Short mmCIF file of N, CA and C in Angstrom, two decimals:
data_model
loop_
_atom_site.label_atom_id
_atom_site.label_comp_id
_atom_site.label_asym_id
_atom_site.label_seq_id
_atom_site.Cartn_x
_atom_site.Cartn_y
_atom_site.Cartn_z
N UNK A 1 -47.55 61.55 -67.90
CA UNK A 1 -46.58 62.29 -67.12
C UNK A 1 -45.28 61.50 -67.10
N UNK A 2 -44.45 61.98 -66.78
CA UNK A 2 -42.57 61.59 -67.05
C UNK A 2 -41.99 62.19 -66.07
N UNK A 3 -41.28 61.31 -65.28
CA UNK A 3 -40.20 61.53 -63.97
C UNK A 3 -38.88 60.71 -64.48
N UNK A 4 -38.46 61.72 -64.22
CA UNK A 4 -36.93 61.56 -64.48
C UNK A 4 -35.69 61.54 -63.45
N UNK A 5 -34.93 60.65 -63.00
CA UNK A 5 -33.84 60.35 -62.02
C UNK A 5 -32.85 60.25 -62.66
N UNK A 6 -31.89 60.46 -61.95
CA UNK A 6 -30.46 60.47 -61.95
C UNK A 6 -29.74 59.37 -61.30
N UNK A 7 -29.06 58.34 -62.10
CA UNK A 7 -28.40 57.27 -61.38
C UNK A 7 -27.11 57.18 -61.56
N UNK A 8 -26.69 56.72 -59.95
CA UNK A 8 -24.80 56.93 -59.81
C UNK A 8 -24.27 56.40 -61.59
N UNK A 9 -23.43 57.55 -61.35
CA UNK A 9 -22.60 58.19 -62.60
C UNK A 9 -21.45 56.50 -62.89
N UNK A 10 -20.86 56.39 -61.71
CA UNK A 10 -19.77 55.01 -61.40
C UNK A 10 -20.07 53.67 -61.07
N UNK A 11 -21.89 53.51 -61.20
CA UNK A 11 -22.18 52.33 -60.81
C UNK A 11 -22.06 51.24 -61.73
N UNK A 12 -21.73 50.07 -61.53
CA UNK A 12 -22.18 49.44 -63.00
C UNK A 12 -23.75 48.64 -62.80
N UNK A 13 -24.32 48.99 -61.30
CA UNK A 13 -25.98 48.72 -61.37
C UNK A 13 -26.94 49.88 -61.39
N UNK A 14 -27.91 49.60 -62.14
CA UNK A 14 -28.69 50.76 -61.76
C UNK A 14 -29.41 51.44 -60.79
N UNK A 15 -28.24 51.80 -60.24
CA UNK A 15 -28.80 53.01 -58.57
C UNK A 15 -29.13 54.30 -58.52
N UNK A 16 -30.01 54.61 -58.07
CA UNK A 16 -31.21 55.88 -58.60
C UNK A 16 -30.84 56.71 -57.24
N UNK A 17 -30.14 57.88 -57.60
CA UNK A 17 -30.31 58.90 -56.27
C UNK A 17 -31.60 59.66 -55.71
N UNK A 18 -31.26 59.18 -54.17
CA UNK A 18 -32.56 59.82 -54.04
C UNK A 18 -32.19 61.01 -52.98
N UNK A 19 -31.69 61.97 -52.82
CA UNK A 19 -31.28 62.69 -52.62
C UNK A 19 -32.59 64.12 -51.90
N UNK A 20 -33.29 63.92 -52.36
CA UNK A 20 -35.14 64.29 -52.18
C UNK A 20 -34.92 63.55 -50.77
N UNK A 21 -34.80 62.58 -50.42
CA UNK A 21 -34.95 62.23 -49.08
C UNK A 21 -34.13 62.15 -48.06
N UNK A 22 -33.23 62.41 -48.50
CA UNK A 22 -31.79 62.78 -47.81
C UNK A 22 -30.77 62.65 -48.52
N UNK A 23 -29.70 63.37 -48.05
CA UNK A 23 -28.34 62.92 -48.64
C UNK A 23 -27.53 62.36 -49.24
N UNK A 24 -27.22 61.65 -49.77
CA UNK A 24 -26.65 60.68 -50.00
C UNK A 24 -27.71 58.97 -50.04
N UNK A 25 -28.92 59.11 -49.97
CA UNK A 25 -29.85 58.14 -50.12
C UNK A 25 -29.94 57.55 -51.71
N UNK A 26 -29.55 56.37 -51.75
CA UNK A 26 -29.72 55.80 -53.24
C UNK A 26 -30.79 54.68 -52.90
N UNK A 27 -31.39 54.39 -54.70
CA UNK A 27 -31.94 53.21 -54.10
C UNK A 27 -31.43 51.87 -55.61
N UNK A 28 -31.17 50.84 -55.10
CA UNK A 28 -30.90 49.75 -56.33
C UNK A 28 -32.14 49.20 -56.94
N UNK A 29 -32.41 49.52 -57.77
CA UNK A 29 -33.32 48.88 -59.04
C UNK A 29 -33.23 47.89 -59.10
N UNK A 30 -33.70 46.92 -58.71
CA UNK A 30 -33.82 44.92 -59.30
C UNK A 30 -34.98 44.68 -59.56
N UNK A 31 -35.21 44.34 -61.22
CA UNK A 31 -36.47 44.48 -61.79
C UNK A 31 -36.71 42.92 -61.34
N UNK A 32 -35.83 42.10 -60.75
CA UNK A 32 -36.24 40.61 -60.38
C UNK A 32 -37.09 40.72 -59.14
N UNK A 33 -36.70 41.58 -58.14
CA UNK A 33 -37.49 41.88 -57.21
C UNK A 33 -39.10 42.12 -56.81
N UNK A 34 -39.59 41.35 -56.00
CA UNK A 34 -40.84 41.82 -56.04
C UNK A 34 -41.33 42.63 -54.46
N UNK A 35 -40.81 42.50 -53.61
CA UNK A 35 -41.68 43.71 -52.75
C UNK A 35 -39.91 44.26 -52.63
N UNK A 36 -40.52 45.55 -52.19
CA UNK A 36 -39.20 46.48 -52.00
C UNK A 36 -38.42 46.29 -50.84
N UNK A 37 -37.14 46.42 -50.01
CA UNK A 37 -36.49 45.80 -48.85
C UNK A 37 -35.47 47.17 -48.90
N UNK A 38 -35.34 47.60 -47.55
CA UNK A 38 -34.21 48.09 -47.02
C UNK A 38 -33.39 47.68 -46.57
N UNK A 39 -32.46 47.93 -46.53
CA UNK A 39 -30.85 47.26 -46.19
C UNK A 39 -30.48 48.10 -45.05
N UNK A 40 -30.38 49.25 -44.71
CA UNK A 40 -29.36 49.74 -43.72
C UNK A 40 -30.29 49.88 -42.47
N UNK A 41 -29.55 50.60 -41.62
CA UNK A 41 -30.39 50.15 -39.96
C UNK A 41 -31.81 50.89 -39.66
N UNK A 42 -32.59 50.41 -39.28
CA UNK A 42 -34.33 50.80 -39.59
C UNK A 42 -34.59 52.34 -38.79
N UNK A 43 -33.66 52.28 -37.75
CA UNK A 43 -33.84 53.81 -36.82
C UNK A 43 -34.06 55.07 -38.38
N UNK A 44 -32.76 55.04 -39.07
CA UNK A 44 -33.43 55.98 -40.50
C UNK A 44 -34.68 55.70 -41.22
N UNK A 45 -34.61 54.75 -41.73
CA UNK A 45 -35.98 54.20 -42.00
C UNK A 45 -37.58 54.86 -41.73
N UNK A 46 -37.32 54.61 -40.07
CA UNK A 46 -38.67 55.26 -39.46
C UNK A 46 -38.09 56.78 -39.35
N UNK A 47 -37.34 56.97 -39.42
CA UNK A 47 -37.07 58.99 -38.84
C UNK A 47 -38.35 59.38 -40.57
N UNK A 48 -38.03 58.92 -41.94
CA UNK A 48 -38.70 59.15 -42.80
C UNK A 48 -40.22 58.29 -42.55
N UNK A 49 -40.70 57.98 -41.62
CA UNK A 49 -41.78 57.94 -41.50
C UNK A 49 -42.44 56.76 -41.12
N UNK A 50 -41.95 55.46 -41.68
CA UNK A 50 -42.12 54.05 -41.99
C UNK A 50 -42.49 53.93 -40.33
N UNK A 51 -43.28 52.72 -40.09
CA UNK A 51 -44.02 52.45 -38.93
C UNK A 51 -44.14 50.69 -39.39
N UNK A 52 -43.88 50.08 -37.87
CA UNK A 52 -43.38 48.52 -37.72
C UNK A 52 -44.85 47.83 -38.20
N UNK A 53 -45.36 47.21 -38.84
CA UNK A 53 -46.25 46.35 -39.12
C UNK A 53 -46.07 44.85 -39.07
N UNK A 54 -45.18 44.32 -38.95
CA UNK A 54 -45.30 42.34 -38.59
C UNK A 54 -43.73 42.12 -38.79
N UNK A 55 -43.71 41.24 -37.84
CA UNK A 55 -42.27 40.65 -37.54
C UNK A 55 -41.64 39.15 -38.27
N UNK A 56 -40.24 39.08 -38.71
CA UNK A 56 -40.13 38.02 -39.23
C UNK A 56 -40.65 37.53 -40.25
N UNK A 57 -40.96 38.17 -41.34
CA UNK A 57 -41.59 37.88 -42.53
C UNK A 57 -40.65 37.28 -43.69
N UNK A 58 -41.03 36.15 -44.23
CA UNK A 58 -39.92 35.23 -45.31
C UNK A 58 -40.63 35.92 -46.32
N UNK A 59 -39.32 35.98 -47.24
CA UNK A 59 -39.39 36.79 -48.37
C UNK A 59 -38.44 35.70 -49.50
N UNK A 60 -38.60 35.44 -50.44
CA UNK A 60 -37.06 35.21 -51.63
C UNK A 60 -36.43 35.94 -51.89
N UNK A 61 -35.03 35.79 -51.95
CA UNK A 61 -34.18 36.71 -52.21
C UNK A 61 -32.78 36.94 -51.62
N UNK A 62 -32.09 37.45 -52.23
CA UNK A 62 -30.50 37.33 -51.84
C UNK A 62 -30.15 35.82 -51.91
N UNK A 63 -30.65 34.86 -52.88
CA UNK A 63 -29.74 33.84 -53.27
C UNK A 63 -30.81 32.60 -52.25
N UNK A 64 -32.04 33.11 -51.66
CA UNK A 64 -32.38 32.14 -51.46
C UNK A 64 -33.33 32.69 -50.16
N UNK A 65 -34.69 32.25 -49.35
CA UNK A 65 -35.35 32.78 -48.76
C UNK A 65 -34.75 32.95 -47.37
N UNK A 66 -35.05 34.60 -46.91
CA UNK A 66 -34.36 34.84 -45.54
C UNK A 66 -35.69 35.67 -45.15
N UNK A 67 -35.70 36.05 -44.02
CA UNK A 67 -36.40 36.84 -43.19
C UNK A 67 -36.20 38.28 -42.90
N UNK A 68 -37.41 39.01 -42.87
CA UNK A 68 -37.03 40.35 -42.47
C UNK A 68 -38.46 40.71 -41.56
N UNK A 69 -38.32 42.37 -41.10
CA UNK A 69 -39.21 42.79 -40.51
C UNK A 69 -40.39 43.56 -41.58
N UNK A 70 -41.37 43.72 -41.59
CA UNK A 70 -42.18 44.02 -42.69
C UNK A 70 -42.88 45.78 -42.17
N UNK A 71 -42.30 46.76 -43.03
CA UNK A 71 -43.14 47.94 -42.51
C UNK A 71 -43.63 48.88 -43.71
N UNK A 72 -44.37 50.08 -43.41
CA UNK A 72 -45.12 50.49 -44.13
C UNK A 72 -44.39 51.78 -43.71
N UNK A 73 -44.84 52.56 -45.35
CA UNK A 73 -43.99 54.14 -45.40
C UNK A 73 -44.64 54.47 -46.80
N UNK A 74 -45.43 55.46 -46.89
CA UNK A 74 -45.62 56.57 -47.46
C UNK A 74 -44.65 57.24 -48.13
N UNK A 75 -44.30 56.65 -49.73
CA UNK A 75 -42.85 57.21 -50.17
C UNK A 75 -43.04 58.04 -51.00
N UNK A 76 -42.43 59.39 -51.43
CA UNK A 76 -42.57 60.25 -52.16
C UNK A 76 -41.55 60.30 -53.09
N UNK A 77 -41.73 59.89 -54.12
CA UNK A 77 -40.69 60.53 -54.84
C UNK A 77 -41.05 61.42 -56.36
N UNK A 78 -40.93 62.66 -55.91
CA UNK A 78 -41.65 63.47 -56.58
C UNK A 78 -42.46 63.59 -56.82
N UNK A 79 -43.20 63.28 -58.17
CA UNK A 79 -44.64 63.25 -58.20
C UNK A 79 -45.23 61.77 -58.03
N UNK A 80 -44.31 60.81 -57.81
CA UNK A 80 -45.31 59.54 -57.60
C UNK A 80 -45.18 59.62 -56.38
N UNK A 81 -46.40 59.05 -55.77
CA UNK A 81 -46.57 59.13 -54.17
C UNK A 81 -46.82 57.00 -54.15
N UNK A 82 -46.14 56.67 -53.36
CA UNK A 82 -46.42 54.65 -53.08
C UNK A 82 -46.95 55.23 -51.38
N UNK A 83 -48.51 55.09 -51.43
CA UNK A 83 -49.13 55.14 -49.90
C UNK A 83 -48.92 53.71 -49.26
N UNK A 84 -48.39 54.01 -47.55
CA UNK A 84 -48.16 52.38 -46.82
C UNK A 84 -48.16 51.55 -48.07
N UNK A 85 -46.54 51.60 -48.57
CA UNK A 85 -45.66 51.04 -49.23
C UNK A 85 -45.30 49.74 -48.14
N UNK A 86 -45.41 48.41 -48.80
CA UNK A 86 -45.17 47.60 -47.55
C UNK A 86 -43.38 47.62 -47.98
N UNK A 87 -42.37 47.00 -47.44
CA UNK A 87 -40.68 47.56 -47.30
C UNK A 87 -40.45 46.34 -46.03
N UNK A 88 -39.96 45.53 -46.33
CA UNK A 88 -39.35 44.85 -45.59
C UNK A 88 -37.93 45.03 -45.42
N UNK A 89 -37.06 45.15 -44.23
CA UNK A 89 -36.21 45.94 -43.42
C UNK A 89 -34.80 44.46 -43.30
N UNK A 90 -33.91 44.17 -44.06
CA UNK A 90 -33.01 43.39 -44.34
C UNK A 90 -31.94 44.17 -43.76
N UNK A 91 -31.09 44.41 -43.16
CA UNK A 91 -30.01 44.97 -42.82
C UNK A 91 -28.88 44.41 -43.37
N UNK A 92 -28.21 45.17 -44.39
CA UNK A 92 -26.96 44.29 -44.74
C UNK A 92 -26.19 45.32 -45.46
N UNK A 93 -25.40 45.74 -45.12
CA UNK A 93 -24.69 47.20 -45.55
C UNK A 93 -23.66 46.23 -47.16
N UNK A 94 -23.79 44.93 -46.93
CA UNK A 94 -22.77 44.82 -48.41
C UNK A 94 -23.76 44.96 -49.89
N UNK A 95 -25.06 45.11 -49.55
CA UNK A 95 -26.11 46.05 -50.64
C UNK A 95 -25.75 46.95 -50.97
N UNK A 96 -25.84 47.64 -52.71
CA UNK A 96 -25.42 49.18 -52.21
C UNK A 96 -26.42 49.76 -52.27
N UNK A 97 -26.86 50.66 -51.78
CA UNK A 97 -27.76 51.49 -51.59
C UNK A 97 -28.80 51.18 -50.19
N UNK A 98 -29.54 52.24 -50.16
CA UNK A 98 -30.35 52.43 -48.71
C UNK A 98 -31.47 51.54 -49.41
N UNK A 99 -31.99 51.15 -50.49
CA UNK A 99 -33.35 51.05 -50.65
C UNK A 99 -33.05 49.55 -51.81
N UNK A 100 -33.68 48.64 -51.77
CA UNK A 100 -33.50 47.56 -53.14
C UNK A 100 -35.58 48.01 -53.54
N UNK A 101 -35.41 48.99 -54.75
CA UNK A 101 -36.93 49.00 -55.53
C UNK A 101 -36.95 47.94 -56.34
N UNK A 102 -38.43 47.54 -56.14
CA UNK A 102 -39.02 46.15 -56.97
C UNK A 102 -39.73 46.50 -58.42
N UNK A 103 -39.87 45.76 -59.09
CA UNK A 103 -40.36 46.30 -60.53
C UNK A 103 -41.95 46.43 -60.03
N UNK A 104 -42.51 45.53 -59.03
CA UNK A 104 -43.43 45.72 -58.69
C UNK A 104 -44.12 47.23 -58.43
N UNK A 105 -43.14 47.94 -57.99
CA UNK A 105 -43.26 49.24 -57.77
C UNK A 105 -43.66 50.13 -58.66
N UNK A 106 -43.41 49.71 -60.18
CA UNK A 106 -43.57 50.54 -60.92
C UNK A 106 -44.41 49.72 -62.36
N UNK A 107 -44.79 48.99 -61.80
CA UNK A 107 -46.81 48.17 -62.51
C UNK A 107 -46.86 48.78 -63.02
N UNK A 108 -47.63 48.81 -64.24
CA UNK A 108 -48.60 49.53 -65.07
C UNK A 108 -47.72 51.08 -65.73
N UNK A 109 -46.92 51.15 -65.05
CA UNK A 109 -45.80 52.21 -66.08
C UNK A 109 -44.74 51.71 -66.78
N UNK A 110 -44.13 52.79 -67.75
CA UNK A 110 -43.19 52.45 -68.56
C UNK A 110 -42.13 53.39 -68.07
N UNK A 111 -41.43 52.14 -67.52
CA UNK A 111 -39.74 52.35 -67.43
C UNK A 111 -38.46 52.29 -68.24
N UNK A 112 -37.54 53.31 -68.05
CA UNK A 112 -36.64 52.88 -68.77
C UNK A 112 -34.93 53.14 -68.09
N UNK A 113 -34.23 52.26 -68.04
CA UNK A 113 -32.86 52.04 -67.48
C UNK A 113 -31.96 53.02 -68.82
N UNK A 114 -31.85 53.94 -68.78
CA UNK A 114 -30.89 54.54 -69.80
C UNK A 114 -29.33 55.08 -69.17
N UNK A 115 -28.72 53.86 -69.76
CA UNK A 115 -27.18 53.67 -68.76
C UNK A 115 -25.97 54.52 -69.49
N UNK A 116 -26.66 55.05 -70.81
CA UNK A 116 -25.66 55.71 -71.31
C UNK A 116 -25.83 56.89 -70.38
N UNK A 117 -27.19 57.85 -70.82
CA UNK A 117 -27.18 59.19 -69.81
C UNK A 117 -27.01 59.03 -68.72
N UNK A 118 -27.03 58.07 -67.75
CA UNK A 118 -27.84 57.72 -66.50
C UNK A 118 -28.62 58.47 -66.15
N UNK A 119 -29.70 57.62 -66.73
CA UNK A 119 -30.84 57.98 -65.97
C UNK A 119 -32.26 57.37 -65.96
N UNK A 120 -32.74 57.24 -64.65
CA UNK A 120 -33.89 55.80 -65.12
C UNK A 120 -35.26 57.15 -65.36
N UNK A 121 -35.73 56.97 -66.08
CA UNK A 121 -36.93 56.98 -66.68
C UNK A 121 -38.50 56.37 -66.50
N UNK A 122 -39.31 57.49 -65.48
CA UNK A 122 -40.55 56.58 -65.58
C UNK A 122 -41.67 57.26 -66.08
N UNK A 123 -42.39 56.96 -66.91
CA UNK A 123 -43.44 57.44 -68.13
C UNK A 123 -45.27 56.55 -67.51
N UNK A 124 -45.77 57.58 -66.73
CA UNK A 124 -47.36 57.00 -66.36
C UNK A 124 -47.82 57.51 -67.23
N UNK A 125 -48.70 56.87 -68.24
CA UNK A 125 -49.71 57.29 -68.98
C UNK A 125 -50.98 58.20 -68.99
N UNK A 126 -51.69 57.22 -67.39
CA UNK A 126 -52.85 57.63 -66.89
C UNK A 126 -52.62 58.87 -65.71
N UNK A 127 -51.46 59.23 -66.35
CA UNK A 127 -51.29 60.73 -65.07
C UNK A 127 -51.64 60.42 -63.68
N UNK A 128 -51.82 59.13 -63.36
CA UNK A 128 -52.21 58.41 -62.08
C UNK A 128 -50.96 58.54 -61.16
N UNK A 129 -50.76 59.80 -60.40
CA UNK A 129 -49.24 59.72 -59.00
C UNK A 129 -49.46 58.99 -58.40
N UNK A 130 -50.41 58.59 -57.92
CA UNK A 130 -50.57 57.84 -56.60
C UNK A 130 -50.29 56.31 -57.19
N UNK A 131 -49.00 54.92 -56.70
CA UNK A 131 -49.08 53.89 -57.26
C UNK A 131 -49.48 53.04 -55.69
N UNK A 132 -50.48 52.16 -56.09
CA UNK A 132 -50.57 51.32 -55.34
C UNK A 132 -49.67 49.92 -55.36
N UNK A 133 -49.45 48.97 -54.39
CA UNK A 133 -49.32 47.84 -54.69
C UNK A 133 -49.89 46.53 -54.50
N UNK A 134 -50.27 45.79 -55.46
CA UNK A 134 -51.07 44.68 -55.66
C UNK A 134 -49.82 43.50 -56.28
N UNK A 135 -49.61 42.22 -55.22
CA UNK A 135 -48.81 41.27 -56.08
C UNK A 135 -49.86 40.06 -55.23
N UNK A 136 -49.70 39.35 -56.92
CA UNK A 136 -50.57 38.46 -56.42
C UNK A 136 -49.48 37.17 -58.02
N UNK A 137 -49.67 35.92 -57.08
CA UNK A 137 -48.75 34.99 -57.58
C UNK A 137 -49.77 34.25 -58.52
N UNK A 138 -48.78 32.96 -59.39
CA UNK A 138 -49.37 32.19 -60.42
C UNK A 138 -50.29 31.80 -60.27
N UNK A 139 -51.16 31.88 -58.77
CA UNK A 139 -51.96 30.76 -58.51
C UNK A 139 -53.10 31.53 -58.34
N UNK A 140 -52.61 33.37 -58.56
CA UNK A 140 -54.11 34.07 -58.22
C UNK A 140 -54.25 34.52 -56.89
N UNK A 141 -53.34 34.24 -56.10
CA UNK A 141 -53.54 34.31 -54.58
C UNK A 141 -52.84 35.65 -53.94
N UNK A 142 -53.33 36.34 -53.54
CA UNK A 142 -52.92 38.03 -53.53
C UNK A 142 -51.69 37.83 -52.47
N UNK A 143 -50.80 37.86 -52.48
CA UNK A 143 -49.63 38.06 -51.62
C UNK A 143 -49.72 39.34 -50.57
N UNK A 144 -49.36 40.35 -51.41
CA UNK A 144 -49.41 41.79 -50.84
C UNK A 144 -50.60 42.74 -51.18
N UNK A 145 -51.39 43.14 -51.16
CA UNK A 145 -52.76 44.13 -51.39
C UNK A 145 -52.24 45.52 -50.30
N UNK A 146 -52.14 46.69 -51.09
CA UNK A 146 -52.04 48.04 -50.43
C UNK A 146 -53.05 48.59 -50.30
N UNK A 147 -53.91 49.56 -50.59
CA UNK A 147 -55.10 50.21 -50.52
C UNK A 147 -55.77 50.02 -51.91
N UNK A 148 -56.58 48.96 -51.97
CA UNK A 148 -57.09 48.28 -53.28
C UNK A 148 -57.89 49.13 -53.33
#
């Protein structure tokens, strides 16, 4: 199966509209990334569903390890469904977009950044919608486990 997005036309990063979830909702692609983080203020956040799970959680990232709040949300985007998606909640409006997605997010599929059309490209083989997430580091040691 093949899902296909549309990313800002003027960006020079690859930001994926998500427009399916509201308005004007983008999200930034950083395939360096490994769990996914929201940037803007969490009250939206939870109106789409997300529910508080653990406080103060260190993460890497943005140039060096900072803290956020850690929550879970059931994300739809089209036909892939990420069940209690864990999303740690960074507030920092000089991000662009509502959402920073992790490559983690998209395991075991084939992606593709196509910056001429814009448009990112994701190709599941195993017709599998439902993506879980499993990150587990060099050492073997499961970091994040979703519904294994």
């Amino acid at each position: 199966m093949e899902m296909i997005y549309r990313l800002e036309d003027k960006a020079n990063r690859p930001i994926i509209k998500l427009d399916q979830l509201f308005p004007g909702c983008t999200a930034l692609l950083d395939t360096g990334a490994i769990i996914p983080v929201w940037t803007k203020d969490v009250k939206l956040l939870q109106s789409l569903g997300a529910h508080f799970y653990k406080q103060n959680v260190e993460f890497a990232g943005f140039g060096g390890k900072t803290k956020g709040d850690l929550y879970k949300i059931t994300l739809y985007l089209d036909k892939i469904i990420f069940p209690d998606l864990p999303i740690i909640v960074h507030n920092n409006d000089n991000i662009p977009g509502y959402f920073i997605f992790s490559a983690t997010m998209f395991k075991n599929m084939i992606y593709t950044i196509d910056d001429i059309t814009k448009q990112f490209i994701v190709v599941y083989p195993d017709n599998q919608v439902c993506q879980h997430i499993k990150i587990i580091d060099s050492n073997g040691k499961i970091s994040v486990l979703v519904n294994q």
